mmCIF file of C-alpha atoms in Angstrom:
data_model
loop_
_atom_site.group_PDB
_atom_site.id
_atom_site.type_symbol
_atom_site.label_atom_id
_atom_site.label_comp_id
_atom_site.label_asym_id
_atom_site.label_seq_id
_atom_site.Cartn_x
_atom_site.Cartn_y
_atom_site.Cartn_z
ATOM 1 C CA MET A 1 115.265 113.661 113.824
ATOM 2 C CA SER A 2 114.463 114.498 117.408
ATOM 3 C CA ILE A 3 113.226 117.775 118.856
ATOM 4 C CA ARG A 4 116.677 118.594 120.207
ATOM 5 C CA GLU A 5 118.190 118.319 116.744
ATOM 6 C CA ILE A 6 115.493 120.516 115.227
ATOM 7 C CA PHE A 7 116.093 123.299 117.762
ATOM 8 C CA ALA A 8 119.850 122.945 117.379
ATOM 9 C CA LEU A 9 119.497 123.151 113.595
ATOM 10 C CA ILE A 10 117.430 126.341 113.911
ATOM 11 C CA SER A 11 120.005 127.996 116.144
ATOM 12 C CA PHE A 12 122.859 126.865 113.882
ATOM 13 C CA ILE A 13 121.131 128.368 110.855
ATOM 14 C CA VAL A 14 120.602 131.650 112.724
ATOM 15 C CA SER A 15 124.251 131.550 113.776
ATOM 16 C CA ALA A 16 125.406 131.004 110.189
ATOM 17 C CA VAL A 17 123.273 133.887 108.915
ATOM 18 C CA PHE A 18 124.560 136.284 111.559
ATOM 19 C CA GLY A 19 128.142 135.141 111.104
ATOM 20 C CA LEU A 20 128.050 135.597 107.352
ATOM 21 C CA ALA A 21 126.480 139.039 107.807
ATOM 22 C CA GLY A 22 129.177 140.006 110.300
ATOM 23 C CA VAL A 23 132.040 138.844 108.113
ATOM 24 C CA ALA A 24 130.505 140.521 105.065
ATOM 25 C CA GLY A 25 130.188 143.725 107.079
ATOM 26 C CA LEU A 26 133.809 143.384 108.123
ATOM 27 C CA PHE A 27 134.755 143.551 104.443
ATOM 28 C CA ARG A 28 132.091 145.811 102.976
ATOM 29 C CA PHE A 29 131.759 148.639 105.495
ATOM 30 C CA PRO A 30 133.931 151.743 105.227
ATOM 31 C CA GLY A 31 135.838 153.017 108.220
ATOM 32 C CA PRO A 32 136.797 151.361 111.513
ATOM 33 C CA TYR A 33 133.667 152.361 113.429
ATOM 34 C CA ALA A 34 131.290 150.698 110.967
ATOM 35 C CA ARG A 35 133.484 147.614 110.884
ATOM 36 C CA LEU A 36 133.554 147.563 114.675
ATOM 37 C CA GLN A 37 129.768 147.639 114.765
ATOM 38 C CA ALA A 38 129.439 144.800 112.242
ATOM 39 C CA GLY A 39 132.121 142.664 113.814
ATOM 40 C CA SER A 40 131.138 143.065 117.430
ATOM 41 C CA LEU A 41 127.359 142.776 117.066
ATOM 42 C CA CYS A 42 127.140 140.045 114.455
ATOM 43 C CA GLY A 43 130.168 138.145 115.708
ATOM 44 C CA THR A 44 128.898 138.052 119.278
ATOM 45 C CA THR A 45 125.384 137.070 118.223
ATOM 46 C CA SER A 46 126.674 134.353 115.915
ATOM 47 C CA VAL A 47 128.956 132.737 118.481
ATOM 48 C CA PHE A 48 126.363 132.997 121.234
ATOM 49 C CA THR A 49 123.637 131.397 119.109
ATOM 50 C CA ALA A 50 126.044 128.582 118.220
ATOM 51 C CA PHE A 51 126.649 128.119 121.968
ATOM 52 C CA ILE A 52 122.898 127.778 122.532
ATOM 53 C CA GLY A 53 122.643 125.173 119.767
ATOM 54 C CA VAL A 54 125.607 123.233 121.139
ATOM 55 C CA LEU A 55 124.125 123.438 124.637
ATOM 56 C CA ILE A 56 120.943 121.794 123.342
ATOM 57 C CA LEU A 57 123.042 119.021 121.781
ATOM 58 C CA ALA A 58 125.321 118.509 124.801
ATOM 59 C CA PRO A 59 125.762 114.776 125.456
ATOM 60 C CA SER A 60 126.424 114.994 129.210
ATOM 61 C CA TRP A 61 125.883 117.305 132.178
ATOM 62 C CA ALA A 62 129.605 118.014 132.584
ATOM 63 C CA ILE A 63 129.776 119.425 129.060
ATOM 64 C CA ALA A 64 126.547 121.383 129.525
ATOM 65 C CA PHE A 65 127.741 123.128 132.709
ATOM 66 C CA ARG A 66 131.064 123.998 131.122
ATOM 67 C CA ILE A 67 129.255 125.485 128.141
ATOM 68 C CA ILE A 68 127.079 127.574 130.473
ATOM 69 C CA ILE A 69 130.174 128.929 132.263
ATOM 70 C CA ILE A 70 131.781 129.740 128.908
ATOM 71 C CA MET A 71 128.591 131.513 127.822
ATOM 72 C CA ILE A 72 128.576 133.692 130.957
ATOM 73 C CA LEU A 73 132.247 134.580 130.508
ATOM 74 C CA PHE A 74 131.701 135.316 126.827
ATOM 75 C CA MET A 75 128.785 137.611 127.630
ATOM 76 C CA VAL A 76 131.107 139.596 129.898
ATOM 77 C CA ASN A 77 134.187 139.506 127.673
ATOM 78 C CA ALA A 78 132.901 140.257 124.189
ATOM 79 C CA PRO A 79 131.172 143.618 124.836
ATOM 80 C CA VAL A 80 134.007 144.787 127.079
ATOM 81 C CA SER A 81 136.617 144.061 124.434
ATOM 82 C CA SER A 82 134.453 145.774 121.800
ATOM 83 C CA PHE A 83 134.265 148.782 124.100
ATOM 84 C CA ILE A 84 138.042 148.730 124.506
ATOM 85 C CA VAL A 85 138.489 148.709 120.719
ATOM 86 C CA ALA A 86 136.009 151.569 120.344
ATOM 87 C CA ARG A 87 137.753 153.661 122.993
ATOM 88 C CA PHE A 88 141.134 152.963 121.447
ATOM 89 C CA THR A 89 139.779 154.006 118.042
ATOM 90 C CA TRP A 90 138.325 157.196 119.500
ATOM 91 C CA GLU A 91 141.437 158.125 121.445
ATOM 92 C CA SER A 92 143.746 157.495 118.508
ATOM 93 C CA GLY A 93 141.886 160.254 116.644
ATOM 94 C CA THR A 94 140.376 158.233 113.825
ATOM 95 C CA PRO A 95 137.994 160.429 111.825
ATOM 96 C CA MET A 96 134.409 159.357 111.265
ATOM 97 C CA TRP A 97 133.556 158.138 107.787
ATOM 98 C CA LYS A 98 131.546 160.583 105.686
ATOM 99 C CA PRO A 99 129.925 160.062 102.293
ATOM 100 C CA LYS A 100 131.641 161.972 99.511
ATOM 101 C CA LYS A 101 128.642 163.428 97.651
ATOM 102 C CA LYS A 102 126.658 164.293 100.728
ATOM 103 C CA PRO A 103 125.304 167.832 99.941
ATOM 104 C CA ARG A 104 124.171 167.064 96.391
ATOM 105 C CA ARG A 105 122.377 163.904 97.464
ATOM 106 C CA ARG A 106 120.672 165.702 100.301
ATOM 107 C CA LYS A 107 119.414 168.507 98.044
ATOM 108 C CA ALA A 108 118.064 166.021 95.530
ATOM 109 C CA ALA A 109 116.454 163.967 98.260
ATOM 110 C CA THR A 110 114.792 166.947 99.887
ATOM 111 C CA ALA A 111 113.578 168.343 96.548
ATOM 112 C CA ALA A 112 112.100 164.988 95.562
ATOM 113 C CA GLY A 113 110.616 164.620 99.026
ATOM 114 C CA ARG A 114 109.028 168.065 98.862
ATOM 115 C CA LYS A 115 107.536 167.317 95.465
ATOM 116 C CA ALA A 116 106.156 164.004 96.647
ATOM 117 C CA ALA A 117 104.785 165.568 99.817
ATOM 118 C CA ALA A 118 103.142 168.377 97.851
ATOM 119 C CA GLU A 119 101.561 165.892 95.468
ATOM 120 C CA GLN A 120 100.302 163.807 98.339
ATOM 121 C CA ALA A 121 98.877 166.888 100.051
ATOM 122 C CA THR A 122 97.039 168.011 96.925
ATOM 123 C CA ASP A 123 95.713 164.494 96.369
ATOM 124 C CA ALA A 124 94.499 164.319 99.935
ATOM 125 C CA GLY A 125 92.952 167.763 99.682
ATOM 126 C CA THR A 126 91.059 166.917 96.495
ATOM 127 C CA ALA A 127 89.949 163.610 97.959
ATOM 128 C CA GLU A 128 88.662 165.318 101.080
ATOM 129 C CA LYS A 129 86.891 167.925 98.968
ATOM 130 C CA GLY A 130 85.339 165.220 96.851
ATOM 131 C CA GLU A 131 84.156 163.380 99.886
ATOM 132 C CA ALA A 132 82.725 166.561 101.382
ATOM 133 C CA ASP A 133 80.922 167.378 98.119
ATOM 134 C CA SER A 134 79.406 163.954 97.770
ATOM 135 C CA MET B 1 122.431 114.182 111.740
ATOM 136 C CA THR B 2 123.981 115.617 114.882
ATOM 137 C CA GLN B 3 127.476 114.872 113.620
ATOM 138 C CA ILE B 4 126.702 116.458 110.245
ATOM 139 C CA MET B 5 125.468 119.664 111.900
ATOM 140 C CA LEU B 6 128.482 119.873 114.196
ATOM 141 C CA GLN B 7 130.870 119.242 111.295
ATOM 142 C CA GLY B 8 129.129 121.972 109.299
ATOM 143 C CA MET B 9 129.446 124.456 112.149
ATOM 144 C CA GLN B 10 133.149 123.648 112.489
ATOM 145 C CA ILE B 11 133.695 124.288 108.790
ATOM 146 C CA PHE B 12 131.702 127.514 109.033
ATOM 147 C CA PHE B 13 133.759 128.774 111.970
ATOM 148 C CA LEU B 14 136.974 127.903 110.159
ATOM 149 C CA PHE B 15 135.743 129.857 107.133
ATOM 150 C CA CYS B 16 134.935 132.889 109.317
ATOM 151 C CA ALA B 17 138.318 132.633 111.018
ATOM 152 C CA ALA B 18 140.094 132.557 107.653
ATOM 153 C CA LEU B 19 138.224 135.692 106.557
ATOM 154 C CA CYS B 20 139.078 137.419 109.846
ATOM 155 C CA VAL B 21 142.754 136.584 109.348
ATOM 156 C CA LEU B 22 142.505 138.051 105.851
ATOM 157 C CA ARG B 23 141.037 141.241 107.300
ATOM 158 C CA PHE B 24 143.781 141.253 109.918
ATOM 159 C CA ILE B 25 146.434 141.106 107.201
ATOM 160 C CA LEU B 26 144.735 143.573 104.854
ATOM 161 C CA GLY B 27 143.505 146.017 107.513
ATOM 162 C CA PRO B 28 144.671 149.483 106.500
ATOM 163 C CA SER B 29 144.820 150.897 110.032
ATOM 164 C CA THR B 30 145.427 149.671 113.570
ATOM 165 C CA PRO B 31 141.749 149.804 114.716
ATOM 166 C CA ASP B 32 140.778 147.586 111.758
ATOM 167 C CA ARG B 33 143.301 145.008 112.858
ATOM 168 C CA LEU B 34 142.063 145.176 116.430
ATOM 169 C CA VAL B 35 138.469 144.659 115.272
ATOM 170 C CA ALA B 36 139.540 141.628 113.241
ATOM 171 C CA LEU B 37 141.434 140.258 116.246
ATOM 172 C CA ASN B 38 138.371 140.720 118.456
ATOM 173 C CA VAL B 39 136.108 138.822 116.067
ATOM 174 C CA LEU B 40 138.788 136.173 115.539
ATOM 175 C CA SER B 41 139.026 135.450 119.260
ATOM 176 C CA GLY B 42 135.257 134.931 119.515
ATOM 177 C CA VAL B 43 135.158 132.721 116.423
ATOM 178 C CA THR B 44 138.014 130.587 117.728
ATOM 179 C CA LEU B 45 136.208 130.166 121.044
ATOM 180 C CA GLY B 46 133.073 129.016 119.223
ATOM 181 C CA PHE B 47 135.109 126.579 117.143
ATOM 182 C CA LEU B 48 136.699 125.050 120.230
ATOM 183 C CA VAL B 49 133.333 124.587 121.944
ATOM 184 C CA VAL B 50 131.694 123.017 118.874
ATOM 185 C CA ARG B 51 134.710 120.761 118.432
ATOM 186 C CA GLY B 52 134.536 119.643 122.068
ATOM 187 C CA VAL B 53 130.869 118.719 121.782
ATOM 188 C CA ALA B 54 131.433 116.945 118.451
ATOM 189 C CA GLU B 55 134.219 114.827 119.923
ATOM 190 C CA GLY B 56 132.361 114.342 123.198
ATOM 191 C CA ARG B 57 135.449 115.263 125.221
ATOM 192 C CA VAL B 58 135.568 117.714 128.108
ATOM 193 C CA LEU B 59 139.202 118.606 127.465
ATOM 194 C CA TYR B 60 138.398 120.940 124.561
ATOM 195 C CA LEU B 61 135.912 122.853 126.713
ATOM 196 C CA ASP B 62 138.495 123.413 129.443
ATOM 197 C CA VAL B 63 140.897 124.688 126.821
ATOM 198 C CA ALA B 64 138.163 126.983 125.473
ATOM 199 C CA LEU B 65 137.464 128.383 128.940
ATOM 200 C CA VAL B 66 141.122 129.199 129.601
ATOM 201 C CA TYR B 67 141.515 130.536 126.069
ATOM 202 C CA ASP B 68 138.598 132.898 126.656
ATOM 203 C CA ILE B 69 140.003 134.309 129.894
ATOM 204 C CA PHE B 70 143.594 134.659 128.734
ATOM 205 C CA GLY B 71 142.580 135.887 125.304
ATOM 206 C CA PHE B 72 140.657 138.707 126.934
ATOM 207 C CA LEU B 73 143.588 139.605 129.190
ATOM 208 C CA GLY B 74 145.997 139.538 126.275
ATOM 209 C CA PHE B 75 143.672 141.673 124.193
ATOM 210 C CA LEU B 76 143.448 144.202 127.012
ATOM 211 C CA ALA B 77 147.231 144.305 127.263
ATOM 212 C CA ILE B 78 147.608 144.773 123.494
ATOM 213 C CA ALA B 79 145.084 147.633 123.427
ATOM 214 C CA ARG B 80 146.734 149.314 126.409
ATOM 215 C CA PHE B 81 150.190 148.974 124.885
ATOM 216 C CA LEU B 82 149.097 150.388 121.528
ATOM 217 C CA ARG B 83 147.287 153.288 123.191
ATOM 218 C CA ASP B 84 150.294 154.189 125.272
ATOM 219 C CA LYS B 85 152.483 154.010 122.212
ATOM 220 C CA LEU B 86 150.146 156.257 120.200
ATOM 221 C CA THR B 87 149.541 158.897 122.839
ATOM 222 C CA GLY B 88 153.108 158.904 124.101
ATOM 223 C CA LYS B 89 152.097 158.130 127.685
ATOM 224 C CA GLY B 90 153.671 155.483 129.848
ATOM 225 C CA ASP B 91 157.226 156.341 128.916
ATOM 226 C CA GLU B 92 158.226 157.160 132.475
#
């Protein structure tokens, strides 16, 4: 196993992880905006990392230069088309996704947070007092 | 080893493409379908490039290059058409 194959294997593994995350996000996220984020970011990163791995493995210079040109074009195309989808989604009046039980969760979170913060403050105060006394 | 890795990446890209097609069919709204189409075009491009390197032929890479350019133009046209249809512009 040569050095080229090791680097290519690393970039392929990264590509597979990002691709699986992107496809999972495409199915798990609610709402078009969240899906757009998952698909565009993870999809672009996955394909681009696979390009880098293939570029390391390229058998000849002709293939390598073509891959570089494709990489440059892909770097221009993919974000622009994601932007076009986002603008289309915004202009077609799609509402943002909101969690259903938002107020109750927030109250509980803030109450728990206040309790924890108060406990921490009292602990710190007693500790400081103890240190000062000793 | 090289051939095994390239074969694995081809299978992985085919798997991603199949899931994107599923999202394209299931997508409840038009933006979902457009997102799936966007990801599908990138995944297909990656598959073509990996296939070209695995076969050692330059022809697949030329096809991938042209597919990238024309896929982007077609995507732009589709988005423009759908937007005009939704907002009611472009009827004149």
